[in-house]
Every structure is written in C-alpha cells, then in structure tokens.
Amino acid sequence: MSHDTKVGSWSFEKTSIAEEFDAHVRKHLPWYDLLSDKVADIAAGYLQESGMLLDCGCSTADLAIRMESVLKSRDACYIGVDISDEMIEIANERISAEVYSMNFDISVANAFDELRNKADWYNVVVANLFVMFLPAEDRKHFLEKAINSLTPGGVLIVVDRIVNEGGYLSNVLNRSTMADKLRAGVSTEEIGSKEISLIGVQRPTDPALYDTAREFFRFGDFVGYVFEKPY
Ligand SMILES: C[S@@+](CC[C@H](N)C(=O)[O-])C[C@H]1O[C@@H](n2cnc3c(N)ncnc32)[C@H](O)[C@@H]1O
C-alpha cells in the first residue's frame, strides 16, 4: 500500500484505502480476525428471531459476512452504515444479491443519522474500531444514542483504542505494537507513514467513557466493551 505521508492525511474516503482495507486491517491489527469472530459470537448471543442489528462504520461489511448464516436462520436483519461511498461500494459487491435483499441493508449514512428516532429498535449495535474516528466531543453522545436505540436485553458492542495509562510500560507496549506490525509483514516505512497520517484523525478515547461497560477483549491499547440494556 502506498501512503501519503502528510500529517493527518488518513481518510477512509479514498478508493486506494477502501480497496486495500481488508488486507490492510489484518496486517496492522494481527488479532483482527480473532476479535471479529468474538464480536460476531457476542452479537449472535443477543440477536433475536426477526431482530435487527446495526453495524456503525461497517467499512466493507466484514461482520455481515461473518454473521450471514445466523442472520438467515433467525430471519434477522443487518443494517450497515458508513460515511465512505468507497467502502460501501465494496461492501455491496461482497454480499450476493439474493442474500442482500433478504437480510441486509448496507448504505452510505452517518451513524448519528441512523440512530435518530430509533429508541428500542436494535437488539445489537456494533461499533468495531469506530469510536476512535469520531470527533472527541461526539463520543459520549454516540454511546448514549446507541444504548437508547437498544431493545430491552439488547447489547452495544464497542471495540475502541483507548488512551494508554502512561508510564514506562506504555512506551514498551507502543514499541511492541510496532514490532507486531513488522512481524505481520508491514514495512517500517508504511508503519511510520500510517502513524503520521493518523495524527488528529484517529484519537484514542478516554477509558472513563467505558466505566459502566464490561470488558471482553484487550490487546495493548485496543479494548472491547459490552453495554447490556437491562430488561
Ligand atoms: C476502522 S473502520 C471500521 C472497521 C469495521 N467496523 C470492521 O469491523 O472492519 C472505521 C469506519 O468508520 C467510518 N466512519 C467514520 N465516521 C463515521 C460516521 N460518523 N458514521 C458512519 N461511518 C463512519 C469510516 O468511513 C470507516 O470506514
């Protein structure tokens, strides 16, 4: 993948990034498939017969493909939204027309718009590697809206990058993350230029935002949380 090394130049609305996203995310986050299977299993644990699942920032709809059989067997519906036309174009190409018309609705939309007037609507809302790309001041509001949109007994699943706790251990872990990427075959040049392109675009979240959530995953500063809606 060739990278624009300009500070803060990262954008999911570039064809080159969308086309290489599936390979890219697995190289930079070597645990991506393991984590995404876990997200799909947790989602399946809360998805009801004829239920609805919202995937916020779905990119190429990886979750839809992982959950295809459970969605079909429960006659449930997957709604995937992303603000990137380029990502949604690829997502729609990946889902077969027959399955798509039955159980899937994948479109270009802002997750905040999708959550408007949707109280008690979804059994499951997923925000996998999404919140860290929202403006910091919108994140609390997003979590509140997503929880409000859940049916009783529903679940919000968030995987986010959090601000690390500081101290020498954080330095060691940051360096270890670089080493993980090298071991996954990412060049030193690509590691460096991606970090520079993410300045001000991807901002880790204050973990205090997740005080009431339950943790199900942690790798370095990436953490998976679940908010359950009481019933
Ligand atoms: C790292 S990717 C998410 C990966 C994906 N969830 C997965 O599991 O593979 C972040 C995505 O969020 C999208 N995005 C950012 N802000 C958004 C918003 N307000 N509404 C919808 N999508 C958004 C980006 O376009 C990008 O495709």
Tab-separated table of C-alpha atoms and ligand atoms in Angstrom:
chain	number	residue	atom	x	y	z
A	1	MET	CA	0.000	0.000	0.000
A	2	SER	CA	1.425	3.363	-0.901
A	3	HIS	CA	0.930	6.025	1.747
A	4	ASP	CA	0.577	9.721	1.685
A	5	THR	CA	2.974	10.821	4.393
A	6	LYS	CA	1.268	14.144	5.018
A	7	VAL	CA	0.339	14.803	8.663
A	8	GLY	CA	-3.297	13.850	9.302
A	9	SER	CA	-3.987	12.789	5.711
A	10	TRP	CA	-5.659	9.448	6.540
A	11	SER	CA	-9.151	9.104	5.041
A	12	PHE	CA	-11.477	6.135	4.518
A	13	GLU	CA	-12.970	8.071	1.625
A	14	LYS	CA	-10.093	7.259	-0.702
A	15	THR	CA	-10.532	4.454	-3.238
A	16	SER	CA	-6.984	3.213	-2.610
A	17	ILE	CA	-7.652	2.831	1.145
A	18	ALA	CA	-11.069	1.200	0.665
A	19	GLU	CA	-9.759	-1.270	-1.911
A	20	GLU	CA	-6.944	-2.403	0.357
A	21	PHE	CA	-8.814	-2.146	3.645
A	22	ASP	CA	-9.407	-5.882	4.215
A	23	ALA	CA	-5.741	-6.790	3.778
A	24	HIS	CA	-4.552	-3.630	5.499
A	25	VAL	CA	-6.539	-4.078	8.732
A	26	ARG	CA	-5.279	-7.671	9.137
A	27	LYS	CA	-1.653	-6.613	8.667
A	28	HIS	CA	-1.822	-3.673	11.070
A	29	LEU	CA	-4.025	-5.430	13.654
A	30	PRO	CA	-2.880	-9.078	13.539
A	31	TRP	CA	-5.642	-10.067	16.004
A	32	TYR	CA	-8.440	-8.630	13.803
A	33	ASP	CA	-9.981	-11.975	12.721
A	34	LEU	CA	-9.946	-13.417	16.231
A	35	LEU	CA	-11.547	-10.266	17.600
A	36	SER	CA	-14.138	-10.028	14.818
A	37	ASP	CA	-15.210	-13.644	15.375
A	38	LYS	CA	-15.686	-12.771	19.053
A	39	VAL	CA	-17.764	-9.708	18.130
A	40	ALA	CA	-19.901	-11.857	15.803
A	41	ASP	CA	-20.424	-14.504	18.521
A	42	ILE	CA	-21.396	-11.908	21.126
A	43	ALA	CA	-23.771	-10.276	18.619
A	44	ALA	CA	-25.332	-13.699	17.919
A	45	GLY	CA	-25.827	-14.125	21.673
A	46	TYR	CA	-28.204	-11.166	21.794
A	47	LEU	CA	-29.800	-11.201	18.331
A	48	GLN	CA	-33.442	-12.284	18.467
A	49	GLU	CA	-35.634	-14.026	15.901
A	50	SER	CA	-36.579	-11.312	13.332
A	51	GLY	CA	-34.277	-8.937	15.221
A	52	MET	CA	-32.248	-6.013	13.909
A	53	LEU	CA	-28.504	-5.407	14.140
A	54	LEU	CA	-26.834	-2.063	13.358
A	55	ASP	CA	-23.127	-2.027	12.371
A	56	CYS	CA	-21.790	1.547	12.741
A	57	GLY	CA	-18.838	2.285	10.450
A	58	CYS	CA	-19.231	-1.099	8.765
A	59	SER	CA	-16.473	-0.444	6.159
A	60	THR	CA	-16.550	-3.471	3.808
A	61	ALA	CA	-19.228	-5.252	5.923
A	62	ASP	CA	-16.945	-7.951	7.276
A	63	LEU	CA	-19.391	-8.550	10.158
A	64	ALA	CA	-22.280	-9.173	7.749
A	65	ILE	CA	-20.338	-11.943	6.070
A	66	ARG	CA	-19.300	-13.493	9.395
A	67	MET	CA	-22.942	-13.452	10.563
A	68	GLU	CA	-24.664	-14.444	7.323
A	69	SER	CA	-25.870	-17.850	8.466
A	70	VAL	CA	-27.188	-16.728	11.875
A	71	LEU	CA	-28.943	-13.751	10.270
A	72	LYS	CA	-30.633	-16.053	7.781
A	73	SER	CA	-31.590	-18.744	10.296
A	74	ARG	CA	-33.166	-16.138	12.632
A	75	ASP	CA	-34.646	-14.130	9.791
A	76	ALA	CA	-32.865	-11.146	11.320
A	77	CYS	CA	-31.717	-8.002	9.568
A	78	TYR	CA	-28.213	-6.496	9.302
A	79	ILE	CA	-28.095	-2.708	8.799
A	80	GLY	CA	-24.598	-1.485	7.914
A	81	VAL	CA	-23.791	2.216	7.617
A	82	ASP	CA	-20.611	4.033	6.696
A	83	ILE	CA	-19.899	7.587	5.555
A	84	SER	CA	-17.447	6.333	2.919
A	85	ASP	CA	-19.004	5.726	-0.534
A	86	GLU	CA	-15.862	3.814	-1.452
A	87	MET	CA	-16.264	1.363	1.457
A	88	ILE	CA	-19.992	0.858	0.847
A	89	GLU	CA	-19.427	0.155	-2.832
A	90	ILE	CA	-17.073	-2.692	-1.906
A	91	ALA	CA	-19.414	-3.915	0.880
A	92	ASN	CA	-22.291	-4.185	-1.555
A	93	GLU	CA	-20.164	-6.098	-4.059
A	94	ARG	CA	-19.287	-8.669	-1.370
A	95	ILE	CA	-22.876	-9.587	-0.491
A	96	SER	CA	-24.777	-11.711	-3.005
A	97	ALA	CA	-27.933	-10.133	-4.434
A	98	GLU	CA	-30.234	-12.878	-3.132
A	99	VAL	CA	-28.964	-12.708	0.455
A	100	TYR	CA	-28.756	-8.944	0.354
A	101	SER	CA	-32.418	-8.459	-0.485
A	102	MET	CA	-33.487	-10.795	2.328
A	103	ASN	CA	-31.406	-9.785	5.310
A	104	PHE	CA	-29.101	-6.890	4.552
A	105	ASP	CA	-29.308	-3.162	4.149
A	106	ILE	CA	-25.898	-1.555	3.637
A	107	SER	CA	-25.772	2.122	2.778
A	108	VAL	CA	-23.823	5.354	2.877
A	109	ALA	CA	-25.018	7.137	6.018
A	110	ASN	CA	-23.781	8.829	9.140
A	111	ALA	CA	-24.250	6.562	12.182
A	112	PHE	CA	-25.726	9.507	14.123
A	113	ASP	CA	-28.468	9.895	11.488
A	114	GLU	CA	-29.157	6.170	11.521
A	115	LEU	CA	-29.649	6.284	15.301
A	116	ARG	CA	-32.098	9.212	15.174
A	117	ASN	CA	-35.651	8.300	16.359
A	118	LYS	CA	-34.644	4.681	16.919
A	119	ALA	CA	-35.446	4.152	20.622
A	120	ASP	CA	-35.926	0.426	21.470
A	121	TRP	CA	-35.084	-0.549	17.887
A	122	TYR	CA	-31.993	-2.768	17.658
A	123	ASN	CA	-31.157	-5.981	19.524
A	124	VAL	CA	-27.493	-5.349	18.756
A	125	VAL	CA	-25.450	-2.260	17.886
A	126	VAL	CA	-21.799	-2.773	16.913
A	127	ALA	CA	-19.096	-0.097	16.804
A	128	ASN	CA	-15.940	-2.045	15.931
A	129	LEU	CA	-12.873	0.232	15.540
A	130	PHE	CA	-15.244	3.155	15.030
A	131	VAL	CA	-15.445	5.484	18.054
A	132	MET	CA	-11.745	6.431	17.802
A	133	PHE	CA	-12.535	8.100	14.458
A	134	LEU	CA	-15.402	10.239	15.816
A	135	PRO	CA	-14.749	13.811	16.977
A	136	ALA	CA	-13.915	13.504	20.704
A	137	GLU	CA	-16.819	15.718	21.762
A	138	ASP	CA	-19.351	13.465	19.967
A	139	ARG	CA	-18.350	10.170	21.571
A	140	LYS	CA	-20.402	10.331	24.802
A	141	HIS	CA	-23.434	11.361	22.775
A	142	PHE	CA	-22.874	8.490	20.350
A	143	LEU	CA	-22.726	5.917	23.164
A	144	GLU	CA	-25.893	7.365	24.752
A	145	LYS	CA	-27.779	7.280	21.457
A	146	ALA	CA	-26.597	3.756	20.671
A	147	ILE	CA	-27.667	2.473	24.119
A	148	ASN	CA	-31.000	4.278	23.790
A	149	SER	CA	-31.599	2.524	20.468
A	150	LEU	CA	-31.354	-0.933	22.070
A	151	THR	CA	-34.327	-3.115	22.859
A	152	PRO	CA	-34.505	-4.360	26.492
A	153	GLY	CA	-31.971	-7.177	26.795
A	154	GLY	CA	-30.038	-5.816	23.813
A	155	VAL	CA	-26.328	-5.104	23.581
A	156	LEU	CA	-23.916	-2.421	22.372
A	157	ILE	CA	-20.534	-3.897	21.406
A	158	VAL	CA	-17.670	-1.400	21.127
A	159	VAL	CA	-14.061	-2.070	20.213
A	160	ASP	CA	-12.034	1.089	20.635
A	161	ARG	CA	-8.498	2.355	21.034
A	162	ILE	CA	-8.102	3.948	24.438
A	163	VAL	CA	-5.657	6.475	25.826
A	164	ASN	CA	-2.939	4.409	27.452
A	165	GLU	CA	-2.280	4.674	31.143
A	166	GLY	CA	1.187	6.200	30.819
A	167	GLY	CA	4.455	5.269	32.456
A	168	TYR	CA	7.288	3.233	31.018
A	169	LEU	CA	5.056	0.212	30.326
A	170	SER	CA	3.158	2.322	27.758
A	171	ASN	CA	6.423	3.034	25.898
A	172	VAL	CA	7.274	-0.630	25.889
A	173	LEU	CA	3.789	-1.593	24.645
A	174	ASN	CA	3.860	1.065	21.889
A	175	ARG	CA	7.165	-0.306	20.659
A	176	SER	CA	5.808	-3.834	20.870
A	177	THR	CA	2.887	-2.766	18.646
A	178	MET	CA	5.406	-1.576	16.037
A	179	ALA	CA	7.176	-4.928	16.323
A	180	ASP	CA	3.824	-6.755	15.856
A	181	LYS	CA	3.305	-4.881	12.588
A	182	LEU	CA	6.796	-5.663	11.356
A	183	ARG	CA	6.247	-9.339	12.166
A	184	ALA	CA	2.977	-9.188	10.195
A	185	GLY	CA	4.935	-8.003	7.143
A	186	VAL	CA	4.309	-4.238	7.254
A	187	SER	CA	7.384	-2.268	6.180
A	188	THR	CA	8.988	0.229	8.556
A	189	GLU	CA	8.185	2.968	6.030
A	190	GLU	CA	4.490	2.053	5.993
A	191	ILE	CA	4.326	1.843	9.790
A	192	GLY	CA	5.796	5.327	10.083
A	193	SER	CA	3.759	6.961	7.357
A	194	LYS	CA	0.490	5.495	8.649
A	195	GLU	CA	1.166	6.835	12.157
A	196	ILE	CA	1.841	10.291	10.713
A	197	SER	CA	-1.272	10.183	8.528
A	198	LEU	CA	-3.418	9.348	11.597
A	199	ILE	CA	-2.386	12.475	13.541
A	200	GLY	CA	-5.615	14.187	14.623
A	201	VAL	CA	-7.725	11.704	12.593
A	202	GLN	CA	-7.672	8.731	14.957
A	203	ARG	CA	-7.687	9.858	18.593
A	204	PRO	CA	-7.750	7.218	21.347
A	205	THR	CA	-10.730	7.523	23.701
A	206	ASP	CA	-10.652	8.361	27.417
A	207	PRO	CA	-11.329	4.979	29.088
A	208	ALA	CA	-13.565	6.757	31.658
A	209	LEU	CA	-16.229	6.757	28.926
A	210	TYR	CA	-16.424	2.986	29.370
A	211	ASP	CA	-16.655	2.902	33.180
A	212	THR	CA	-20.082	1.232	33.139
A	213	ALA	CA	-19.221	-1.275	30.380
A	214	ARG	CA	-17.950	-4.858	30.707
A	215	GLU	CA	-14.642	-5.671	29.061
A	216	PHE	CA	-14.336	-8.746	26.824
A	217	PHE	CA	-11.105	-8.105	24.909
A	218	ARG	CA	-7.823	-6.278	25.387
A	219	PHE	CA	-4.697	-6.187	23.250
A	220	GLY	CA	-2.339	-3.299	24.003
A	221	ASP	CA	-4.489	-0.167	23.881
A	222	PHE	CA	-7.342	-1.786	21.912
A	223	VAL	CA	-10.210	-2.796	24.170
A	224	GLY	CA	-13.568	-4.500	23.549
A	225	TYR	CA	-16.529	-3.449	25.704
A	226	VAL	CA	-20.126	-4.529	26.051
A	227	PHE	CA	-23.028	-2.426	27.355
A	228	GLU	CA	-26.089	-4.556	28.133
A	229	LYS	CA	-29.522	-2.916	28.199
A	230	PRO	CA	-31.488	-4.061	31.262
A	231	TYR	CA	-34.766	-5.945	30.655
B	1	LIG	C1	-11.637	1.256	11.036
B	1	LIG	S1	-13.030	1.384	10.097
B	1	LIG	C2	-14.170	0.251	10.862
B	1	LIG	C3	-13.909	-1.190	10.602
B	1	LIG	C4	-15.121	-2.086	10.583
B	1	LIG	N1	-16.073	-1.770	11.614
B	1	LIG	C5	-14.711	-3.538	10.681
B	1	LIG	O1	-15.151	-4.240	11.587
B	1	LIG	O2	-13.937	-3.993	9.819
B	1	LIG	C6	-13.844	2.899	10.543
B	1	LIG	C7	-15.017	3.216	9.596
B	1	LIG	O3	-15.885	4.178	10.203
B	1	LIG	C8	-16.390	5.007	9.173
B	1	LIG	N2	-16.952	6.219	9.798
B	1	LIG	C9	-16.289	7.223	10.427
B	1	LIG	N3	-17.181	8.129	10.947
B	1	LIG	C10	-18.421	7.662	10.641
B	1	LIG	C11	-19.744	8.115	10.929
B	1	LIG	N4	-19.977	9.250	11.621
B	1	LIG	N5	-20.795	7.377	10.501
B	1	LIG	C12	-20.586	6.226	9.783
B	1	LIG	N6	-19.353	5.759	9.477
B	1	LIG	C13	-18.283	6.450	9.909
B	1	LIG	C14	-15.209	5.211	8.252
B	1	LIG	O4	-15.584	5.635	6.957
B	1	LIG	C15	-14.561	3.818	8.265
B	1	LIG	O5	-14.994	3.006	7.198
